Amino acid sequence: MYHNLEPLEIFEPFSFKNFLHSFTAGRHHCECQASKHELVNNCVQCGRIVCKQEGSGPCLFCGNLVCTPAEQREINQKTKASAALAEQLREKGRPRGWEAAVTHRNRLLEFDRTSERRTHVTDDDSDYFSSNSVWLSASERERLGRYQQSLHDKKHAGRLSKKINFDFAGRQIVEDTTIEHEVDEDKIREMTSARASHAGFDTAWFGGGAADRDVAPGVNSELLQFDPSVETYSSITTRPGSNPAVLRVQDPELQEMCDDGRCLSMHQPWASLLVEGIKMHEGRTWYTSHRGRLWIASTVKPPDQEVVRALENQYRALYPDKQIEFPKFYPTGCLLGCVNVDDCLPEEEYQKKYPNGESDSPFVFICSHPVSLKLRFPVKGQHKIYQLDKTIHQAAVKCIQKMSKIQADASG
């Protein structure tokens, strides 16, 4: 008798789908978001989607307890069995190597935080001074040489030059151990920075007189005749009583185009009225040479409502033909916008130019082109005109550029 023996399938045929949905024993990280494995629950603290591969227990991201709805209902019963289940789930630790990974992460963050300090380059040559440096003048070399010799004499002085203090009241003898042969950096800086009125610089670059004019090579300078009415730069700078500050180039157009982040803090409601274009003349007791863009910030002092109403009525009376829209609120302690300072007039000149002007201060800023920021940045004000923080200044400039682009697109 023969039996028909069918072949037994010992191994299950390979399936790529089964391979993707494979399950590993234990709790392991899985980023499938319950698309490959069965959903356990969402972490209520960080929102992580926990699948069956990660299992019930502490969240592998934040450590909050995550369990299935059935386990959660059992835990909510507040019985001994539920307490034991909650304790059992909390004892499920993180996967193997978690502590080492966290330690490695903290070490990398520490390296990144201290990279600037660890990569600092120290130039040993800058820690010392040399009296034979090629960048020193003859007088500076002489002064440094004498100073270096005095330090050498103090360092190698004999015992007879030591100072001893006799304290008769305390009945003790104190030896003066003050180190006097150490290099004084301030004294070295004073010796090397005090140039003799930059005589060498002026002579090398601008010459000493009319005979030192630039002449092309190969040209006989004796045959050249220069106009005696034209003065050279050296004759102007060496003239008795000449002030170098007066000789500097002052270009108002260049100052108006530049924005170096200068800011003025003002009380409310005057600050908002200025950036909104309602108030164009700002009075001060001091003069300023600043021209161009001036940022306006409000102080932290809240405005008085009676003062606000009085100012609004004043500007309605000054400009009856204009339909003035006053700000609905006056924010404090923030950057409001900017204006252009066209001029700073003294009181007499201002009264002649603007007989019905709104200010009677000793000096008046004539402003134009007010711009009010839509996004207000908190700032801490200072006295008079001060330098704005670079980060806030850059953010405010970008805000104005974006506002200009939106207005251009709307008008186009």
CSV table of C-alpha atoms in Angstrom, one decimal:
chain,number,residue,atom,x,y,z
A,1,MET,CA,0.0,0.0,0.0
A,2,TYR,CA,1.3,3.3,-1.0
A,3,HIS,CA,0.4,6.6,0.7
A,4,ASN,CA,0.4,9.9,-1.1
A,5,LEU,CA,2.7,12.0,1.1
A,6,GLU,CA,2.3,15.7,0.5
A,7,PRO,CA,5.3,17.9,1.2
A,8,LEU,CA,5.2,19.7,4.5
A,9,GLU,CA,5.8,23.5,4.5
A,10,ILE,CA,8.3,23.9,7.2
A,11,PHE,CA,9.2,27.6,6.4
A,12,GLU,CA,6.6,30.3,5.6
A,13,PRO,CA,7.2,31.9,2.3
A,14,PHE,CA,9.0,35.3,2.4
A,15,SER,CA,6.7,38.2,2.3
A,16,PHE,CA,8.0,41.8,2.0
A,17,LYS,CA,4.8,43.0,3.8
A,18,ASN,CA,5.5,40.8,6.7
A,19,PHE,CA,9.1,42.0,6.8
A,20,LEU,CA,8.0,45.6,7.0
A,21,HIS,CA,5.5,44.8,9.8
A,22,SER,CA,8.0,42.7,11.8
A,23,PHE,CA,7.9,42.9,15.5
A,24,THR,CA,10.9,42.8,17.9
A,25,ALA,CA,10.6,41.6,21.4
A,26,GLY,CA,11.0,44.3,24.0
A,27,ARG,CA,10.5,48.1,24.0
A,28,HIS,CA,12.2,49.7,21.1
A,29,HIS,CA,12.0,53.0,19.3
A,30,CYS,CA,9.7,53.0,16.3
A,31,GLU,CA,8.7,55.9,14.1
A,32,CYS,CA,5.9,54.2,12.2
A,33,GLN,CA,3.3,56.3,14.1
A,34,ALA,CA,1.0,53.2,14.3
A,35,SER,CA,1.0,52.7,10.6
A,36,LYS,CA,2.9,49.4,10.8
A,37,HIS,CA,2.1,48.3,14.4
A,38,GLU,CA,-1.0,48.4,16.5
A,39,LEU,CA,-1.7,51.7,18.2
A,40,VAL,CA,-1.2,51.8,22.0
A,41,ASN,CA,-2.1,55.4,22.7
A,42,ASN,CA,-1.0,59.0,22.4
A,43,CYS,CA,1.3,60.6,25.0
A,44,VAL,CA,-0.8,63.3,26.7
A,45,GLN,CA,2.3,65.3,27.6
A,46,CYS,CA,4.4,65.5,24.3
A,47,GLY,CA,1.8,64.1,21.8
A,48,ARG,CA,4.0,61.2,20.6
A,49,ILE,CA,2.1,58.4,18.8
A,50,VAL,CA,3.1,55.2,20.7
A,51,CYS,CA,2.7,51.9,18.8
A,52,LYS,CA,2.8,48.3,20.0
A,53,GLN,CA,6.6,48.1,19.3
A,54,GLU,CA,7.2,50.7,21.9
A,55,GLY,CA,4.6,49.2,24.2
A,56,SER,CA,2.9,50.5,27.3
A,57,GLY,CA,5.1,52.2,29.9
A,58,PRO,CA,7.0,55.5,30.2
A,59,CYS,CA,7.1,57.5,27.0
A,60,LEU,CA,10.4,57.1,25.3
A,61,PHE,CA,10.6,60.8,24.6
A,62,CYS,CA,9.3,62.6,27.7
A,63,GLY,CA,8.9,59.8,30.3
A,64,ASN,CA,5.2,60.3,30.9
A,65,LEU,CA,3.1,57.1,31.4
A,66,VAL,CA,1.4,55.8,28.2
A,67,CYS,CA,-0.9,52.8,28.3
A,68,THR,CA,-3.8,51.3,26.3
A,69,PRO,CA,-7.4,52.5,27.0
A,70,ALA,CA,-8.2,49.2,28.7
A,71,GLU,CA,-5.2,49.6,31.0
A,72,GLN,CA,-6.1,53.2,31.7
A,73,ARG,CA,-9.7,52.3,32.7
A,74,GLU,CA,-8.3,49.7,35.1
A,75,ILE,CA,-5.9,52.2,36.6
A,76,ASN,CA,-8.7,54.7,37.1
A,77,GLN,CA,-10.6,52.2,39.3
A,78,LYS,CA,-8.2,53.0,42.2
A,79,THR,CA,-7.9,49.5,43.5
A,80,LYS,CA,-5.0,47.4,44.6
A,81,ALA,CA,-4.8,45.7,41.3
A,82,SER,CA,-4.9,49.0,39.4
A,83,ALA,CA,-2.1,50.4,41.7
A,84,ALA,CA,0.0,47.3,41.0
A,85,LEU,CA,-0.6,47.6,37.3
A,86,ALA,CA,0.4,51.2,37.3
A,87,GLU,CA,3.5,50.4,39.3
A,88,GLN,CA,4.4,47.6,36.9
A,89,LEU,CA,4.0,49.9,33.8
A,90,ARG,CA,6.1,52.6,35.4
A,91,GLU,CA,8.9,50.1,36.1
A,92,LYS,CA,9.3,49.3,32.4
A,93,GLY,CA,12.6,51.1,31.8
A,94,ARG,CA,13.9,52.7,28.7
A,95,PRO,CA,15.6,50.7,26.0
A,96,ARG,CA,19.1,49.5,26.4
A,97,GLY,CA,21.7,52.3,25.9
A,98,TRP,CA,19.4,55.1,26.7
A,99,GLU,CA,21.5,56.5,29.6
A,100,ALA,CA,24.6,56.3,27.4
A,101,ALA,CA,22.9,58.1,24.6
A,102,VAL,CA,21.7,60.9,26.9
A,103,THR,CA,25.2,61.3,28.4
A,104,HIS,CA,26.6,61.5,24.9
A,105,ARG,CA,24.0,64.1,23.9
A,106,ASN,CA,24.8,66.3,26.9
A,107,ARG,CA,28.5,66.0,26.2
A,108,LEU,CA,28.0,67.2,22.6
A,109,LEU,CA,25.8,70.1,23.7
A,110,GLU,CA,28.5,71.1,26.2
A,111,PHE,CA,31.2,70.9,23.5
A,112,ASP,CA,29.0,73.1,21.3
A,113,ARG,CA,28.4,75.6,24.0
A,114,THR,CA,32.1,75.9,24.9
A,115,SER,CA,33.5,75.7,21.4
A,116,GLU,CA,34.4,79.4,21.2
A,117,ARG,CA,36.3,79.3,24.5
A,118,ARG,CA,38.1,76.0,23.6
A,119,THR,CA,39.1,77.2,20.1
A,120,HIS,CA,40.5,80.6,21.4
A,121,VAL,CA,43.9,81.3,19.8
A,122,THR,CA,46.4,82.9,22.2
A,123,ASP,CA,49.2,84.8,20.6
A,124,ASP,CA,52.1,84.6,23.0
A,125,ASP,CA,54.0,87.3,21.2
A,126,SER,CA,51.2,89.8,22.1
A,127,ASP,CA,51.8,89.2,25.8
A,128,TYR,CA,55.2,90.8,25.6
A,129,PHE,CA,56.6,94.1,24.4
A,130,SER,CA,59.7,94.7,22.3
A,131,SER,CA,61.7,97.9,22.4
A,132,ASN,CA,63.2,97.0,19.0
A,133,SER,CA,59.9,96.8,17.1
A,134,VAL,CA,60.0,98.2,13.6
A,135,TRP,CA,56.6,99.9,14.2
A,136,LEU,CA,58.0,102.2,16.9
A,137,SER,CA,59.5,105.6,16.5
A,138,ALA,CA,62.9,106.6,17.8
A,139,SER,CA,61.5,108.4,20.8
A,140,GLU,CA,59.2,105.4,21.7
A,141,ARG,CA,62.1,103.0,21.4
A,142,GLU,CA,64.1,105.2,23.8
A,143,ARG,CA,61.3,105.4,26.3
A,144,LEU,CA,60.7,101.6,26.2
A,145,GLY,CA,64.4,100.9,26.5
A,146,ARG,CA,64.7,103.0,29.6
A,147,TYR,CA,61.6,101.3,31.1
A,148,GLN,CA,62.9,97.9,30.2
A,149,GLN,CA,66.2,98.6,31.9
A,150,SER,CA,64.5,99.9,35.0
A,151,LEU,CA,62.5,96.6,35.3
A,152,HIS,CA,65.7,94.6,34.9
A,153,ASP,CA,67.4,96.6,37.6
A,154,LYS,CA,64.5,96.1,40.0
A,155,LYS,CA,64.3,92.4,39.3
A,156,HIS,CA,68.0,91.7,39.8
A,157,ALA,CA,68.5,94.2,42.7
A,158,GLY,CA,70.6,93.2,45.7
A,159,ARG,CA,69.4,92.6,49.3
A,160,LEU,CA,70.4,96.2,50.2
A,161,SER,CA,67.6,97.6,48.1
A,162,LYS,CA,64.9,95.6,49.9
A,163,LYS,CA,62.4,97.5,52.0
A,164,ILE,CA,61.6,96.5,55.6
A,165,ASN,CA,58.9,98.1,57.7
A,166,PHE,CA,59.3,98.2,61.5
A,167,ASP,CA,55.9,98.1,63.2
A,168,PHE,CA,56.7,99.3,66.8
A,169,ALA,CA,53.1,99.2,67.9
A,170,GLY,CA,52.6,95.6,66.7
A,171,ARG,CA,56.1,94.7,67.6
A,172,GLN,CA,56.9,93.0,64.3
A,173,ILE,CA,59.1,93.5,61.3
A,174,VAL,CA,57.4,93.3,57.9
A,175,GLU,CA,59.3,92.8,54.7
A,176,ASP,CA,57.9,94.5,51.7
A,177,THR,CA,57.4,91.7,49.1
A,178,THR,CA,55.6,93.9,46.5
A,179,ILE,CA,56.7,92.8,43.0
A,180,GLU,CA,57.9,96.0,41.2
A,181,HIS,CA,59.5,94.4,38.2
A,182,GLU,CA,56.1,93.3,36.6
A,183,VAL,CA,55.2,94.9,33.3
A,184,ASP,CA,52.6,97.7,33.6
A,185,GLU,CA,50.4,97.2,30.6
A,186,ASP,CA,48.8,100.6,30.9
A,187,LYS,CA,52.2,102.3,31.0
A,188,ILE,CA,53.3,100.4,27.9
A,189,ARG,CA,50.1,101.4,26.1
A,190,GLU,CA,50.6,105.0,27.0
A,191,MET,CA,54.2,105.0,25.7
A,192,THR,CA,53.4,103.4,22.4
A,193,SER,CA,50.1,105.2,21.6
A,194,ALA,CA,51.3,108.8,22.3
A,195,ARG,CA,52.7,109.8,19.0
A,196,ALA,CA,54.3,113.2,18.7
A,197,SER,CA,51.3,114.9,16.9
A,198,HIS,CA,51.6,112.3,14.1
A,199,ALA,CA,54.5,114.3,12.6
A,200,GLY,CA,55.9,111.3,10.7
A,201,PHE,CA,52.5,110.4,9.2
A,202,ASP,CA,51.8,114.0,8.0
A,203,THR,CA,55.3,114.3,6.5
A,204,ALA,CA,55.3,110.9,4.8
A,205,TRP,CA,51.8,111.4,3.3
A,206,PHE,CA,51.3,115.1,2.8
A,207,GLY,CA,54.7,116.6,2.8
A,208,GLY,CA,56.1,119.5,4.8
A,209,GLY,CA,55.5,122.5,2.5
A,210,ALA,CA,55.1,123.8,-1.0
A,211,ALA,CA,58.4,122.3,-2.1
A,212,ASP,CA,57.2,118.8,-1.2
A,213,ARG,CA,54.5,118.6,-3.9
A,214,ASP,CA,54.1,115.3,-5.8
A,215,VAL,CA,56.2,115.5,-9.0
A,216,ALA,CA,56.2,112.8,-11.7
A,217,PRO,CA,59.5,110.8,-12.1
A,218,GLY,CA,61.8,112.2,-14.7
A,219,VAL,CA,60.4,115.7,-14.5
A,220,ASN,CA,62.7,118.5,-13.4
A,221,SER,CA,61.0,120.0,-10.4
A,222,GLU,CA,63.0,123.3,-10.7
A,223,LEU,CA,61.2,124.1,-13.9
A,224,LEU,CA,57.8,123.7,-12.4
A,225,GLN,CA,55.9,126.7,-11.1
A,226,PHE,CA,53.1,126.2,-8.7
A,227,ASP,CA,50.2,128.6,-7.9
A,228,PRO,CA,51.2,130.2,-4.6
A,229,SER,CA,47.5,131.0,-3.8
A,230,VAL,CA,46.8,127.2,-3.4
A,231,GLU,CA,47.7,126.0,0.1
A,232,THR,CA,48.8,122.4,0.7
A,233,TYR,CA,47.2,120.2,3.3
A,234,SER,CA,50.3,120.4,5.6
A,235,SER,CA,50.2,124.2,5.6
A,236,ILE,CA,46.6,124.2,6.6
A,237,THR,CA,46.9,121.6,9.4
A,238,THR,CA,50.0,123.3,10.8
A,239,ARG,CA,48.6,126.8,10.8
A,240,PRO,CA,48.5,128.2,14.3
A,241,GLY,CA,45.0,128.1,15.8
A,242,SER,CA,43.6,125.7,13.3
A,243,ASN,CA,41.0,123.3,14.7
A,244,PRO,CA,41.2,119.7,13.2
A,245,ALA,CA,37.5,119.1,14.0
A,246,VAL,CA,36.5,122.0,11.6
A,247,LEU,CA,38.5,120.4,8.8
A,248,ARG,CA,36.5,117.1,8.8
A,249,VAL,CA,34.2,116.4,5.9
A,250,GLN,CA,30.5,116.8,6.9
A,251,ASP,CA,28.1,115.6,4.3
A,252,PRO,CA,24.5,116.0,5.3
A,253,GLU,CA,23.2,113.9,2.4
A,254,LEU,CA,25.5,111.1,3.5
A,255,GLN,CA,24.2,111.4,7.1
A,256,GLU,CA,20.6,111.3,5.9
A,257,MET,CA,21.2,108.1,3.9
A,258,CYS,CA,23.0,106.2,6.7
A,259,ASP,CA,21.1,104.4,9.5
A,260,ASP,CA,23.5,103.6,12.3
A,261,GLY,CA,20.7,102.8,14.9
A,262,ARG,CA,20.5,106.0,16.8
A,263,CYS,CA,17.5,106.2,19.1
A,264,LEU,CA,15.7,108.8,21.3
A,265,SER,CA,13.4,107.8,24.2
A,266,MET,CA,10.3,110.0,24.7
A,267,HIS,CA,7.3,110.0,27.1
A,268,GLN,CA,3.9,109.2,25.9
A,269,PRO,CA,1.8,110.5,24.2
A,270,TRP,CA,4.5,112.7,22.5
A,271,ALA,CA,6.3,109.6,21.2
A,272,SER,CA,3.3,108.2,19.3
A,273,LEU,CA,2.3,111.6,18.0
A,274,LEU,CA,5.8,112.0,16.5
A,275,VAL,CA,6.0,108.6,14.7
A,276,GLU,CA,2.4,109.0,13.5
A,277,GLY,CA,3.2,112.3,11.7
A,278,ILE,CA,0.9,114.4,13.9
A,279,LYS,CA,3.8,116.1,15.7
A,280,MET,CA,6.7,117.1,13.4
A,281,HIS,CA,8.7,119.5,15.7
A,282,GLU,CA,10.3,118.0,18.8
A,283,GLY,CA,11.7,120.5,21.4
A,284,ARG,CA,14.9,119.8,23.5
A,285,THR,CA,17.1,121.7,25.8
A,286,TRP,CA,20.3,120.5,24.1
A,287,TYR,CA,21.6,120.6,20.5
A,288,THR,CA,22.4,117.6,18.4
A,289,SER,CA,24.4,117.2,15.1
A,290,HIS,CA,22.6,114.1,14.2
A,291,ARG,CA,20.9,114.1,10.8
A,292,GLY,CA,18.9,111.4,9.1
A,293,ARG,CA,17.0,108.5,10.5
A,294,LEU,CA,16.3,108.6,14.3
A,295,TRP,CA,14.4,105.8,16.0
A,296,ILE,CA,11.8,106.7,18.5
A,297,ALA,CA,11.1,104.7,21.6
A,298,SER,CA,8.6,105.2,24.4
A,299,THR,CA,9.4,105.2,28.1
A,300,VAL,CA,7.8,102.9,30.6
A,301,LYS,CA,5.9,105.8,32.2
A,302,PRO,CA,2.2,105.4,31.4
A,303,PRO,CA,0.5,108.5,29.9
A,304,ASP,CA,-1.9,110.7,31.8
A,305,GLN,CA,-5.3,110.6,30.1
A,306,GLU,CA,-5.9,114.3,30.9
A,307,VAL,CA,-2.6,115.2,29.1
A,308,VAL,CA,-3.6,113.0,26.2
A,309,ARG,CA,-6.9,114.8,25.8
A,310,ALA,CA,-5.3,118.2,26.1
A,311,LEU,CA,-2.7,117.4,23.5
A,312,GLU,CA,-5.2,116.1,21.1
A,313,ASN,CA,-7.3,119.2,21.4
A,314,GLN,CA,-4.2,121.3,21.0
A,315,TYR,CA,-3.3,119.7,17.6
A,316,ARG,CA,-6.9,119.9,16.5
A,317,ALA,CA,-6.7,123.7,17.1
A,318,LEU,CA,-3.3,124.0,15.4
A,319,TYR,CA,-4.4,122.1,12.3
A,320,PRO,CA,-8.1,122.7,11.9
A,321,ASP,CA,-8.1,121.8,8.1
A,322,LYS,CA,-6.6,118.3,8.7
A,323,GLN,CA,-8.6,115.3,9.6
A,324,ILE,CA,-6.2,114.0,12.3
A,325,GLU,CA,-6.6,110.4,13.3
A,326,PHE,CA,-5.0,110.0,16.8
A,327,PRO,CA,-3.7,106.7,18.0
A,328,LYS,CA,-6.2,104.5,19.9
A,329,PHE,CA,-3.7,103.6,22.5
A,330,TYR,CA,-0.2,104.7,23.5
A,331,PRO,CA,2.2,101.7,24.2
A,332,THR,CA,5.0,102.2,26.7
A,333,GLY,CA,8.5,100.7,27.0
A,334,CYS,CA,8.9,99.7,23.3
A,335,LEU,CA,10.3,100.9,19.9
A,336,LEU,CA,7.5,102.8,18.1
A,337,GLY,CA,9.1,103.7,14.8
A,338,CYS,CA,11.4,106.3,13.2
A,339,VAL,CA,11.6,109.8,11.7
A,340,ASN,CA,14.1,111.7,9.7
A,341,VAL,CA,15.8,114.6,11.5
A,342,ASP,CA,16.3,117.3,8.8
A,343,ASP,CA,17.6,120.1,11.1
A,344,CYS,CA,18.1,121.2,14.7
A,345,LEU,CA,17.2,124.9,15.0
A,346,PRO,CA,17.9,127.2,18.0
A,347,GLU,CA,14.9,129.0,19.4
A,348,GLU,CA,15.4,132.3,17.7
A,349,GLU,CA,15.8,130.8,14.3
A,350,TYR,CA,12.9,128.5,14.8
A,351,GLN,CA,10.6,131.3,15.7
A,352,LYS,CA,11.6,133.2,12.6
A,353,LYS,CA,11.1,130.2,10.3
A,354,TYR,CA,8.0,128.9,12.0
A,355,PRO,CA,6.1,131.9,13.6
A,356,ASN,CA,3.2,129.7,14.6
A,357,GLY,CA,5.4,126.7,15.6
A,358,GLU,CA,4.3,124.2,18.2
A,359,SER,CA,7.5,124.3,20.3
A,360,ASP,CA,9.2,127.0,22.5
A,361,SER,CA,12.2,124.9,23.6
A,362,PRO,CA,15.8,126.2,23.3
A,363,PHE,CA,16.4,123.7,20.4
A,364,VAL,CA,13.9,122.1,18.1
A,365,PHE,CA,14.3,119.0,15.9
A,366,ILE,CA,12.7,119.4,12.5
A,367,CYS,CA,11.4,116.0,11.6
A,368,SER,CA,10.0,114.4,8.4
A,369,HIS,CA,9.1,111.0,6.9
A,370,PRO,CA,7.6,109.4,10.0
A,371,VAL,CA,7.2,105.6,10.0
A,372,SER,CA,5.2,103.7,12.6
A,373,LEU,CA,6.1,100.1,13.2
A,374,LYS,CA,3.3,97.5,13.1
A,375,LEU,CA,5.4,95.2,15.3
A,376,ARG,CA,6.6,96.8,18.6
A,377,PHE,CA,9.9,95.7,20.1
A,378,PRO,CA,10.5,96.1,23.9
A,379,VAL,CA,13.5,98.4,24.6
A,380,LYS,CA,15.1,100.0,27.7
A,381,GLY,CA,15.5,103.7,27.1
A,382,GLN,CA,18.5,105.9,28.0
A,383,HIS,CA,19.2,109.6,28.2
A,384,LYS,CA,19.5,111.8,25.1
A,385,ILE,CA,20.3,110.0,21.8
A,386,TYR,CA,21.8,106.6,22.3
A,387,GLN,CA,22.8,103.5,20.3
A,388,LEU,CA,20.1,101.0,19.7
A,389,ASP,CA,20.7,97.3,20.3
A,390,LYS,CA,22.0,95.7,17.1
A,391,THR,CA,19.5,92.8,17.2
A,392,ILE,CA,16.5,95.0,17.7
A,393,HIS,CA,17.8,97.5,15.1
A,394,GLN,CA,18.1,94.8,12.5
A,395,ALA,CA,14.7,93.4,13.3
A,396,ALA,CA,13.1,96.9,13.0
A,397,VAL,CA,14.8,97.6,9.7
A,398,LYS,CA,13.5,94.3,8.3
A,399,CYS,CA,10.0,95.2,9.6
A,400,ILE,CA,10.1,98.5,7.7
A,401,GLN,CA,11.4,96.9,4.5
A,402,LYS,CA,8.6,94.3,4.7
A,403,MET,CA,6.0,97.1,5.3
A,404,SER,CA,7.4,99.0,2.3
A,405,LYS,CA,7.2,95.9,0.1
A,406,ILE,CA,3.6,95.3,1.1
A,407,GLN,CA,2.6,98.9,0.4
A,408,ALA,CA,4.4,98.8,-3.0
A,409,ASP,CA,2.5,95.5,-4.0
A,410,ALA,CA,-0.8,97.0,-2.9
A,411,SER,CA,-0.3,100.2,-4.9
A,412,GLY,CA,1.0,98.3,-7.9
